[in-house]
XYZ file of C-alpha atoms in Angstrom:
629
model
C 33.294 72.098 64.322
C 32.130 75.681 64.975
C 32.829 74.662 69.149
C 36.811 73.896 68.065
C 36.821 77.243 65.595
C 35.575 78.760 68.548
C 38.158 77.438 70.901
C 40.648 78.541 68.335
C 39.698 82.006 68.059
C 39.687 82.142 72.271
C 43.384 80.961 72.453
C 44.794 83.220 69.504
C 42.691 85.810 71.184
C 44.418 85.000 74.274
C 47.699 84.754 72.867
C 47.184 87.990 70.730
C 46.188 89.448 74.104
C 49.314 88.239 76.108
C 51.655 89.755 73.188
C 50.044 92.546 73.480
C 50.613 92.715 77.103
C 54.177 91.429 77.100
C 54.659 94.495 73.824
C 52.842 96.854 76.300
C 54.990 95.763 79.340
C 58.153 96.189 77.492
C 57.302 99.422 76.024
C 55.612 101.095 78.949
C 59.073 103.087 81.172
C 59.998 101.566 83.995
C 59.192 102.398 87.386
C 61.496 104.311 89.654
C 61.213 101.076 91.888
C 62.738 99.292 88.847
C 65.264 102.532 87.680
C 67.138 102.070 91.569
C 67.296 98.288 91.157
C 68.725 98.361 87.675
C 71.714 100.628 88.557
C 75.360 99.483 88.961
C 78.815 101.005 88.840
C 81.624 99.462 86.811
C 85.155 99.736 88.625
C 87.701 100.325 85.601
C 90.984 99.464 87.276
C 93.917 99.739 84.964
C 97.231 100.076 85.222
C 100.728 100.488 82.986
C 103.273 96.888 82.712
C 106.794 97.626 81.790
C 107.889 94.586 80.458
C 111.728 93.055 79.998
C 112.199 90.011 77.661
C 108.858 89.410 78.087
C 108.492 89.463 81.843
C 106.140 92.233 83.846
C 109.195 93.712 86.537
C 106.969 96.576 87.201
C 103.291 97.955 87.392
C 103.077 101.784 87.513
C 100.485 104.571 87.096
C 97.350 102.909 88.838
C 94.524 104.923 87.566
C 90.547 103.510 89.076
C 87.942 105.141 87.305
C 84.061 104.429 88.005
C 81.655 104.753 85.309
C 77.696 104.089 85.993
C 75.758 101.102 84.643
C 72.772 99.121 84.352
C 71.405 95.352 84.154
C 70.294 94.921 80.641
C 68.526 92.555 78.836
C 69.780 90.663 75.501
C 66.465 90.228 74.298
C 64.776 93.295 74.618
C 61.199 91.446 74.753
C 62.220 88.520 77.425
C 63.815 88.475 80.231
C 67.446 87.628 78.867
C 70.014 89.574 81.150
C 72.213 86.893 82.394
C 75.247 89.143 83.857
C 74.799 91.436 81.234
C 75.733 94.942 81.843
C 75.700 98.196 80.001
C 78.424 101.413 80.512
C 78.905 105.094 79.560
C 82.692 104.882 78.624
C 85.347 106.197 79.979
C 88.718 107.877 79.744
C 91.561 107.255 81.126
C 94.093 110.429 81.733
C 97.467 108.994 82.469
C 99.232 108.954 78.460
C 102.150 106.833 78.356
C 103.669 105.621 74.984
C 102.531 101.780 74.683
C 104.861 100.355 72.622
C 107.966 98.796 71.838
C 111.499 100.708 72.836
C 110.970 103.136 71.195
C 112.171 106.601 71.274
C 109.438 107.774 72.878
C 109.226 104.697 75.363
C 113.077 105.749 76.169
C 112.208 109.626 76.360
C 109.542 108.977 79.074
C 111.664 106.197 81.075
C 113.875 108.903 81.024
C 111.534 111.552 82.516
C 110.405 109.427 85.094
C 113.855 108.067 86.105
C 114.475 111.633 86.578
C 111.331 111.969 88.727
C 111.692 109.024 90.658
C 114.954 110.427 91.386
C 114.363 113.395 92.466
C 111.241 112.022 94.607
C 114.254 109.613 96.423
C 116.058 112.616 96.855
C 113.535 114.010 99.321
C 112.880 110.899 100.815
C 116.697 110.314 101.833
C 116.473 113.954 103.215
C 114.007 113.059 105.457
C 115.391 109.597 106.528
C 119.003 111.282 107.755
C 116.677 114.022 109.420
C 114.566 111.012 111.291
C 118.160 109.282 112.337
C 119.779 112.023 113.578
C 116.095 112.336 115.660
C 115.936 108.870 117.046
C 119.314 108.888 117.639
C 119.470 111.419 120.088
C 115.739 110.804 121.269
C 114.111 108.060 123.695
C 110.559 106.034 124.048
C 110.568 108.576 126.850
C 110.143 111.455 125.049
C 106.716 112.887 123.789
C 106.107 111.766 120.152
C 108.915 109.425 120.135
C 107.162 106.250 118.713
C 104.967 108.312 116.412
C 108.362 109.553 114.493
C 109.625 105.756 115.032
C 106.604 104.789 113.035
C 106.626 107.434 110.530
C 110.538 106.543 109.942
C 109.673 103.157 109.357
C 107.646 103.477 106.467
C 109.925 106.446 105.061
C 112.826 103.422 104.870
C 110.295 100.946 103.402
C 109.401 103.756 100.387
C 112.694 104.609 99.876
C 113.239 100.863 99.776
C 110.586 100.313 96.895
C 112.312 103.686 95.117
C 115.276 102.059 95.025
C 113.697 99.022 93.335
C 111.838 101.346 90.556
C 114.883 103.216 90.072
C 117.144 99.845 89.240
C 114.189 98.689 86.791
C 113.994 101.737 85.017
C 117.615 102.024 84.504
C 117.822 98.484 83.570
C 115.107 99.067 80.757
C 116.766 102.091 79.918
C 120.155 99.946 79.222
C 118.118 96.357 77.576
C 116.715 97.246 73.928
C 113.747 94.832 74.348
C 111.238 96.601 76.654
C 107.694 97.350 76.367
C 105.035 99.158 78.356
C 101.189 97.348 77.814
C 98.268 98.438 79.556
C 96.359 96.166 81.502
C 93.047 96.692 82.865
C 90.287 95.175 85.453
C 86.509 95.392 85.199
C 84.511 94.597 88.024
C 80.670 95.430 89.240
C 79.680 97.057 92.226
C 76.105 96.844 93.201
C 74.043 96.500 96.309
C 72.104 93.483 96.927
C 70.051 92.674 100.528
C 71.379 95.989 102.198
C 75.537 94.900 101.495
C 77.846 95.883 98.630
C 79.477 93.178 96.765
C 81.451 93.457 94.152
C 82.059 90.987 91.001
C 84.583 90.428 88.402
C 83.188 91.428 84.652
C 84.534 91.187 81.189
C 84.508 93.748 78.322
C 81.822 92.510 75.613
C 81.807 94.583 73.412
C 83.832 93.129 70.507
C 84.057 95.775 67.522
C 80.290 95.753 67.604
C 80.185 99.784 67.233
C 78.262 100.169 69.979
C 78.634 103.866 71.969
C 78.261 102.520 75.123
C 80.643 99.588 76.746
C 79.196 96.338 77.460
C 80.312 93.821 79.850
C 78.999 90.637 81.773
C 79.621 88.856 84.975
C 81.848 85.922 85.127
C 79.021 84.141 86.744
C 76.644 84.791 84.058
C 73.994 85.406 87.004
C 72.194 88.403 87.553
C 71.876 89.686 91.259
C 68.803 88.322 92.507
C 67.532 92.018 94.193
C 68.524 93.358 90.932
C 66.147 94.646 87.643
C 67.081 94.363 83.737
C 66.058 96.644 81.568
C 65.866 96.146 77.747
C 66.816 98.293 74.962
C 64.451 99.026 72.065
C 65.563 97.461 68.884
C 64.341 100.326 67.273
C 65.688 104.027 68.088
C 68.527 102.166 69.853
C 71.073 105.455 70.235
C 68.013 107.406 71.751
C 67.242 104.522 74.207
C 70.855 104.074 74.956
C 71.057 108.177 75.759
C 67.899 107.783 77.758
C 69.062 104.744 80.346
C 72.422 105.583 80.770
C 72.124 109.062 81.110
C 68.579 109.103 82.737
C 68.873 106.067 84.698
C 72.679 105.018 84.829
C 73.635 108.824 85.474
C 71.098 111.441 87.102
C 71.332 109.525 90.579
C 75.634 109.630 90.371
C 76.232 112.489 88.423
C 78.186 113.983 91.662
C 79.944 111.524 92.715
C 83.181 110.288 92.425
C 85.423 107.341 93.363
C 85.336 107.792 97.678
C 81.580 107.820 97.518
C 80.839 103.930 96.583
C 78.397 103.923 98.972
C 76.266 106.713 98.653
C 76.329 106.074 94.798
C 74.261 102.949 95.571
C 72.334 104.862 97.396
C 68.435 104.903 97.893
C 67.145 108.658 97.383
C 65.520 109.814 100.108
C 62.651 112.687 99.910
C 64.028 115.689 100.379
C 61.350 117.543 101.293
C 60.366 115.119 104.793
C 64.284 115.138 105.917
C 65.616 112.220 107.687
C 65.320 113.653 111.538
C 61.443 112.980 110.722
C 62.059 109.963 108.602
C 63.715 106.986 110.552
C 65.516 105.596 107.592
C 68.135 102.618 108.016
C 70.302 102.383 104.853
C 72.206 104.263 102.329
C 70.509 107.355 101.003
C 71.158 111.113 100.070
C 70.062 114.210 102.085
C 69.741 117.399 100.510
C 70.042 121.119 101.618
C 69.331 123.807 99.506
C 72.818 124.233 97.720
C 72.547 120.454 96.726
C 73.478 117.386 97.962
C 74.638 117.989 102.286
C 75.109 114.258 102.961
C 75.356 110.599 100.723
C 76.146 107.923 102.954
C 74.569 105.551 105.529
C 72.065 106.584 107.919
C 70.589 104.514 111.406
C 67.145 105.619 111.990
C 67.297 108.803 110.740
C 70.703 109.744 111.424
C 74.579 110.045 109.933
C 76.134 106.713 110.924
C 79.526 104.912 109.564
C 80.686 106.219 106.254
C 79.345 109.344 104.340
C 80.460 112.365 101.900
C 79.289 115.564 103.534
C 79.444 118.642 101.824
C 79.457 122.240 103.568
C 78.093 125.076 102.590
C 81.183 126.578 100.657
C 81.094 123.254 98.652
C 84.088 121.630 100.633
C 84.052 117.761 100.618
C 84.747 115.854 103.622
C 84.397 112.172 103.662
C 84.131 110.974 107.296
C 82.895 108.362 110.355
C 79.662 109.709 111.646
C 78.135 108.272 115.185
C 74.696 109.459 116.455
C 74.768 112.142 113.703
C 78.017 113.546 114.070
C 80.785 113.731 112.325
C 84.290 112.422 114.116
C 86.522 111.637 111.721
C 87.073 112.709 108.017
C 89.514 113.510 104.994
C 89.435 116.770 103.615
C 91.527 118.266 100.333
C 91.677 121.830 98.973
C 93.967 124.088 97.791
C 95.876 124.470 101.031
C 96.860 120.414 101.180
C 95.119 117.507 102.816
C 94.116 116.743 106.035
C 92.656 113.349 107.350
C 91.808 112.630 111.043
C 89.793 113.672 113.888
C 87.275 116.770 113.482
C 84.650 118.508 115.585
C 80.605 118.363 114.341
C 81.389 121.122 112.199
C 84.217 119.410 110.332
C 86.830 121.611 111.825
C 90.134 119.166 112.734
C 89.984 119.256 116.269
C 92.523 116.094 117.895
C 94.719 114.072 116.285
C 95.348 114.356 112.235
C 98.030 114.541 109.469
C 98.248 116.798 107.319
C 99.864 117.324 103.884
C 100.664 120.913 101.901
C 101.291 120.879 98.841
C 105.029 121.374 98.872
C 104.981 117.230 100.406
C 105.477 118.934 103.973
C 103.678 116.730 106.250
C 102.754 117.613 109.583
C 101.060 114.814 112.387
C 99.954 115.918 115.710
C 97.317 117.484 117.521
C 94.530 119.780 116.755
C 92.645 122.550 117.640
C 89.719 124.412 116.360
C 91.848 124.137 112.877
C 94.743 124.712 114.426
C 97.912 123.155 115.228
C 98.212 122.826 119.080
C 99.681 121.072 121.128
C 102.223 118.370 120.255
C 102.950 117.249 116.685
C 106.332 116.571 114.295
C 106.840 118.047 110.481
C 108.588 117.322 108.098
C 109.160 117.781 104.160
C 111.534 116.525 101.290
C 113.576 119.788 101.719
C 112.649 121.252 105.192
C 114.539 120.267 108.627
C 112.368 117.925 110.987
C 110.102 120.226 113.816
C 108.948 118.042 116.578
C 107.739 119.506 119.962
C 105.012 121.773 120.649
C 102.793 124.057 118.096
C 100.724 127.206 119.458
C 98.107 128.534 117.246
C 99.564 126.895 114.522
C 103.094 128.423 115.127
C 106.232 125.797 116.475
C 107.354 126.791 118.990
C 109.787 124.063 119.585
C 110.632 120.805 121.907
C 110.385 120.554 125.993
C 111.629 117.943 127.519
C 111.081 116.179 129.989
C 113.816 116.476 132.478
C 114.073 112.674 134.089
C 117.510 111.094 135.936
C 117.696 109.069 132.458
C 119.188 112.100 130.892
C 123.133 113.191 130.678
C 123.575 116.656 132.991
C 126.871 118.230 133.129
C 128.125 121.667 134.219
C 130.801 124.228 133.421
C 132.616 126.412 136.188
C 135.009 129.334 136.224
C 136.840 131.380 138.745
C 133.461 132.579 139.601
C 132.295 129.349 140.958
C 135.160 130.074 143.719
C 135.121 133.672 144.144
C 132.119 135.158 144.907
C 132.303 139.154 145.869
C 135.361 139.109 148.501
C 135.109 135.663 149.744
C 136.307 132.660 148.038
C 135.139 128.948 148.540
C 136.579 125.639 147.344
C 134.770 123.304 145.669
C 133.990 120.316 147.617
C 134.271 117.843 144.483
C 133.137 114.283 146.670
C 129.825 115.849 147.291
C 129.340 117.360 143.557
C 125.336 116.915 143.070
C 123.146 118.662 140.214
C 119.669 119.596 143.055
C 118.062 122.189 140.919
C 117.923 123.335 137.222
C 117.390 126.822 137.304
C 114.444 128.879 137.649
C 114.188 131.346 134.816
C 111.864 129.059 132.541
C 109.239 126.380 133.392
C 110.689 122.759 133.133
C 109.228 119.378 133.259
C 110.924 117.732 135.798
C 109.561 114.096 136.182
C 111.452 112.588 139.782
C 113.360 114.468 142.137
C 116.392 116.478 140.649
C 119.089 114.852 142.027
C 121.474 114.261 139.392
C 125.257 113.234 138.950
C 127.384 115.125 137.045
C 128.480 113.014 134.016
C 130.820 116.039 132.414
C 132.364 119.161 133.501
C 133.766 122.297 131.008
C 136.656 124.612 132.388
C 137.248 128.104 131.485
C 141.104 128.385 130.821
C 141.645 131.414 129.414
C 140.473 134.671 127.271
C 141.717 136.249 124.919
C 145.674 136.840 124.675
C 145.984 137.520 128.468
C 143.120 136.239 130.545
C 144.027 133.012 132.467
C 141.888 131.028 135.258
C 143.707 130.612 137.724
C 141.928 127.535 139.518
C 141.642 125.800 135.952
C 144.534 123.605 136.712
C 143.855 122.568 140.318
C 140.093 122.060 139.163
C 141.274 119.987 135.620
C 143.092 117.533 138.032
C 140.278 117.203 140.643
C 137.919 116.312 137.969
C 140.023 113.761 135.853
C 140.927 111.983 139.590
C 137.175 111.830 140.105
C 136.815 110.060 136.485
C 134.541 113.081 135.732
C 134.624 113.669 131.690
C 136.304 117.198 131.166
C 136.713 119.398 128.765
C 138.217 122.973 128.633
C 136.693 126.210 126.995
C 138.401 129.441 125.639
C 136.278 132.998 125.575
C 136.867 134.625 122.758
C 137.875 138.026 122.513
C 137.094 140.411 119.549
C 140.125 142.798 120.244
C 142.411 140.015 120.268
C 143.995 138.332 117.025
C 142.436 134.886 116.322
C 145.868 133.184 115.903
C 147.499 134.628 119.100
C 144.101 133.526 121.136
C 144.583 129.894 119.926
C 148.045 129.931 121.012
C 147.539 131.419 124.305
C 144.984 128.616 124.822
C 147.021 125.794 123.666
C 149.878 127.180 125.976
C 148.004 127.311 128.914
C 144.756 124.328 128.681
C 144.955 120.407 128.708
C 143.608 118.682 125.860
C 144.295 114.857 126.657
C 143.186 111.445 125.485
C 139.429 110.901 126.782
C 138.699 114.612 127.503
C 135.916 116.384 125.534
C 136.598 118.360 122.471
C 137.845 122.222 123.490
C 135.141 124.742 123.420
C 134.870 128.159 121.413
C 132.996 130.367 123.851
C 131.698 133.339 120.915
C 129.502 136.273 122.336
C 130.751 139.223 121.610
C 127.912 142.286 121.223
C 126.391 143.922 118.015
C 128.577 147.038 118.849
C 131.488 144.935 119.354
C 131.254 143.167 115.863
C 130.770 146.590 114.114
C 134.584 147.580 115.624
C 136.247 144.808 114.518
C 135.136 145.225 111.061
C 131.750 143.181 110.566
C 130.250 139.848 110.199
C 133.219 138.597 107.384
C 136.321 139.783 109.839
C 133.875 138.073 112.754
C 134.049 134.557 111.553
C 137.740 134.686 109.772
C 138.623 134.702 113.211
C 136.323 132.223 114.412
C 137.529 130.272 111.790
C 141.205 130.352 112.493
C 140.884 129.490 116.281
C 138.700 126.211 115.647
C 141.155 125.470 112.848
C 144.412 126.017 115.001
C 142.831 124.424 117.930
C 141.831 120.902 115.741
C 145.539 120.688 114.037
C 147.247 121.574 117.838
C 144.681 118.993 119.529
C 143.361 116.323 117.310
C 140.165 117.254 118.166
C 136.872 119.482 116.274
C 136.391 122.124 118.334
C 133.105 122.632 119.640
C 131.375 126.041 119.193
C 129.590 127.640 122.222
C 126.761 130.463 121.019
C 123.755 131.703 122.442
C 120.215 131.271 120.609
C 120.221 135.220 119.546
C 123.609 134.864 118.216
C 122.364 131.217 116.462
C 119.443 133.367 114.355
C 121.058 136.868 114.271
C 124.506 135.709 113.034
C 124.867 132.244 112.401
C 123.587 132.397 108.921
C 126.446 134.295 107.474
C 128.713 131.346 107.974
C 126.764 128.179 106.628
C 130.209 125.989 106.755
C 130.606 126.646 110.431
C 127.015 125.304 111.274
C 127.606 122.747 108.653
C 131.077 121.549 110.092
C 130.809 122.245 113.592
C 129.747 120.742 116.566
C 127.144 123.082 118.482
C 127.016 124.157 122.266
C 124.529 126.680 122.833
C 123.150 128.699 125.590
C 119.432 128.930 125.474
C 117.692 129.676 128.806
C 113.759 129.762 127.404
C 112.157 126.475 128.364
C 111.921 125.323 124.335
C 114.758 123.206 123.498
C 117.112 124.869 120.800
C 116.253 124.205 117.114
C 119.484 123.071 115.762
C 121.332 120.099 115.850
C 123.793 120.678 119.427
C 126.219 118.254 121.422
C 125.035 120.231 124.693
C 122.524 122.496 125.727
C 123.205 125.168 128.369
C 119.175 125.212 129.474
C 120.009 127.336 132.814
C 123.002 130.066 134.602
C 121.105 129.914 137.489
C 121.013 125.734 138.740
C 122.007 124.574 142.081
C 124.635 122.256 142.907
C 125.525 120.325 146.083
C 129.516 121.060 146.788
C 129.510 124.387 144.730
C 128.506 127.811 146.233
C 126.579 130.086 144.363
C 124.524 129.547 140.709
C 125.824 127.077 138.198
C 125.346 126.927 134.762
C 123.253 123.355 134.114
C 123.675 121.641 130.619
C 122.185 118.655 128.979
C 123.879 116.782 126.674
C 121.787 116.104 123.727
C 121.198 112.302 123.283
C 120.810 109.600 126.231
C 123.566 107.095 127.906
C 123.369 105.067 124.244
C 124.573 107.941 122.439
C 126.925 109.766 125.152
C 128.771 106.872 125.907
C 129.360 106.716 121.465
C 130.508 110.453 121.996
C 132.616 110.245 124.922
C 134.630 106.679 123.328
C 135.650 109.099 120.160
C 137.314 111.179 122.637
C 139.514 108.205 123.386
């Protein structure tokens, strides 16, 4: 009898010892082995559904937010956790009216019909700027297929636009639509050195809680994972104490981009990882705070990682042996993502976006645009050549025999000094393109001439005397011609255009008539200004289309393009553009021809010849010359 009382009082000693050691183990803090493996993020992905007679037609204003977590137990005294989670909560900014059509439903459709208009706007800006580019542009030039690209997916947003803009304006004319949010919880935790990533639901149920509860879909726990439990007792000061001292201190600068490094392992910052060859994800720490969170190969950067410099800017990059290569950067001056230098300079090949939406893609130096690159905006022209020092400076081509070379001749190109020569028009031969810029000239230059411009007349008096004898030669040779007045400023407009008219052919298949404008500053100032300037203008291209059938075509130079241009807006708008621009940059404005050099060389003609280059290829020449017909 007093052997089994004895017994007795062993196992309820035993027992009384193993609760006390299961009380002690539950109450004793956890270990910072056991803090790291208890730690989660929840991925709040939510999202707005505008609904017509019931059916979702559209999903708008994505908003992800992260929010950190940890493995919790249901029992705080067992081992209970079973996919259980526990969450700070969160916010989420976007505030749209979720209801029925209501007024205020209808007021904000309203706004962001508006919106998405005005965002379309842009967009079909920029598609007629990237049309008139590939139109007149080749897979031969530089930067061709990267504007190809980039037009592609301007037409596939404007595309999805166009879709938003019908729904809206479809639940703007139905009574019976509704906006509901939806939203997706999921886990993302590291388990056996790899991220995964599970789909939770929301727990919680009205049970006043101040913290968000969820649990895997599984109902399993991760394996490499720990649970912690919650004191039944003091619960708001327990809850305070994990998810702020646990769930929080090791994420507490981090946002969405930085996954990774949020499931990272802390390394210790006072040994540095050049002395500690750690594999994995971990944080490294400089004296302003955190300097890199990411993944690191023996020591060093490697992969993915947030780095932070010492101003505070964030860059989240590719790092290889250490160094940084690649990254996406945002401040107050725009974004830029793509290659960068050790020091996180962009240095290569990037995009970058300011933020008035004007985009720019090209390459890099020291932080610099340099070298070749295309930009482009809702409201700003397309620039695509070359950039100096982060300056355009504008397009060179590449001068190949696919191209379309013409000239245009005067009595000078007969008479030169005393003597005069003919021009022997079987052996006409473009051999050289001038030699007052630098050209790229890929091939010999030995080029046919594919048009030819006359000078007729000037003025009220002024006639060419070899334009007729050189108009026939040309149209026998089936050489595309076209015939050019210079215009005087001491002459009336009206009397010019019917001194050329009198005296210049204008038939069915030549090229439009020319406008040949450069008068001097001094000269504009004597015939009364800028206004009495382009009244003129205005009535010679205006007689000349009504006596021809045909626009005229106006022939500038580049100084008189930036200098005077401006002051007549319609001109440039309506008018076809000839200019004479002898830099090796082509111009920056939309031209039929460019007059690139005075001083070219052609086989049959004596003396210099003015070389120009019609702007497009054999696609788009052979377009213009059939509206001549």
């Amino acid at each position: 009898m007093k052997t089994n009382r004895g017994t007795c009082r062993k196992i309820a000693g035993a027992v009384l010892l193993v609760a006390a050691g299961l009380l002690v183990w539950r109450l004793w803090l956890p270990s910072e082995s056991v803090m790291r493996r208890s730690t989660a993020l929840i991925e709040h992905a939510s999202a707005y559904q505008l609904k017509i007679d019931g059916d979702s037609v559209m999903s708008f204003a994505p908003d992800t937010t992260y929010t950190p977590a940890v493995w919790i137990n249901r029992l705080w005294l067992l081992p209970s956790c079973l996919g259980r989670l526990a969450s700070t909560p969160y916010e989420r900014k976007t505030e749209i009216p979720e209801d029925d059509f209501s007024p205020r439903l209808r007021a904000w459709l309203t706004r962001e019909l508006a919106a998405n208009d005005s965002v379309l706007g842009g967009l079909e800006r920029q598609q007629r700027e990237l049309r008139y580019y590939l139109r007149v542009h080749g897979v031969q030039d530089e930067g061709y297929t990267e504007i190809y690209r980039y037009a592609l997916r301007i037409n596939t947003s404007i595309d999805s636009l166009r879709h938003v803009d019908s729904l809206l304006q479809k639940a703007l004319i139905r009574r019976n639509a509704e906006v509901r949010l939806t939203t997706r919880h999921a886990v993302v935790y590291r388990t056996r050195g790899r991220l995964r990533r599970e789909t939770v639901d929301w727990t919680n149920r009205g049970e006043g809680d101040s913290y968000m509860r969820f649990r895997t879909r599984s109902r399993i726990k991760p394996f490499t994972a720990a649970a912690v439990s919650l004191w039944p007792w003091l619960r708001s000061v327990k809850e305070q104490y994990f998810l702020e001292r646990y769930a929080e201190d090791g994420f507490k600068a981090c946002r969405k981009p930085q996954i990774t490094s949020l499931l990272a392992v802390k390394s210790d910052a006072s040994n540095g990882f050049q002395q500690n060859p750690y594999t994995g994800y971990g944080i490294r720490y400089a004296k302003e705070g955190i300097e890199y969170a990411g993944y690191f190969k023996n020591g060093k950067r490697e992969g993915a990682g947030l780095c932070v410099d010492s101003s505070g800017r964030r860059t989240h990059g590719l790092f290889a042996d250490d160094t940084l290569y690649y990254g996406t950067r945002t401040d107050a001056t725009g974004t830029y993502s793509g290659d960068m230098n050790r020091h996180g300079t962009p240095t290569g090949h990037g995009i970058f976006i300011n933020p008035d939406g004007i985009r720019y893609e090209g390459k890099w130096t020291e932080g610099q645009r340099s070298g070749f690159g295309f930009a482009i905006g809702p409201a700003s022209l397309l620039h695509a050549g070359e950039w100096q020092h982060d300056v355009y400076r504008g397009e060179r081509l590449i001068y190949t025999s696919e191209r379309i070379y013409g000239i245009d001749i005067s009595r000078f190109q007969h008479d030169i000094g005393r003597k005069h020569y003919p021009i022997e028009w079987d052996r006409l031969r473009i051999t050289q393109l001038g030699t007052l810029s630098r050209k790229r000239v890929r091939g010999k230059v030995d080029y046919p001439v594919s048009f030819l411009y006359i000078k007729s007349t000037e003025g009220t008096t002024v006639l060419n005397k070899y334009y007729a004898d050189d108009y026939r030669q040309a149209r026998k040779r089936g050489i595309p011609v076209g015939t050019y007045h210079f215009f005087s400023t001491t002459s009336p407009a009206k009397k010019q255009a019917e001194w050329f008219l009198k005296n210049s052919k204008v038939q069915k298949g030549d090229f439009p008539p020319v406008l040949d404008v450069e008068p001097l500053p001094s000269q504009i100032r004597k015939m009364g200004g800028e206004e009495a300037l382009w009244t003129g203008v205005r009535t010679w291209l205006k007689a000349i289309e009504e006596g021809t059938g045909k626009k005229p075509v106006l022939y500038i130079s580049q100084m008189f393009v930036n200098n005077h241009l401006p002051y007549a807006p319609d001109i440039k708008r309506d008018y076809p553009v000839w200019i004479a621009r002898y830099g090796e940059y082509k111009p920056d404005v939309r031209l039929v021809y460019w007059q690139l050099s005075p001083d070219g060389r052609v086989d049959g003609i004596r003396g210099e010849v003015d070389i120009n280059v019609f702007n497009g290829y054999r696609k788009e020449f052979n377009k213009f010359a059939e509206g001549c017909q």
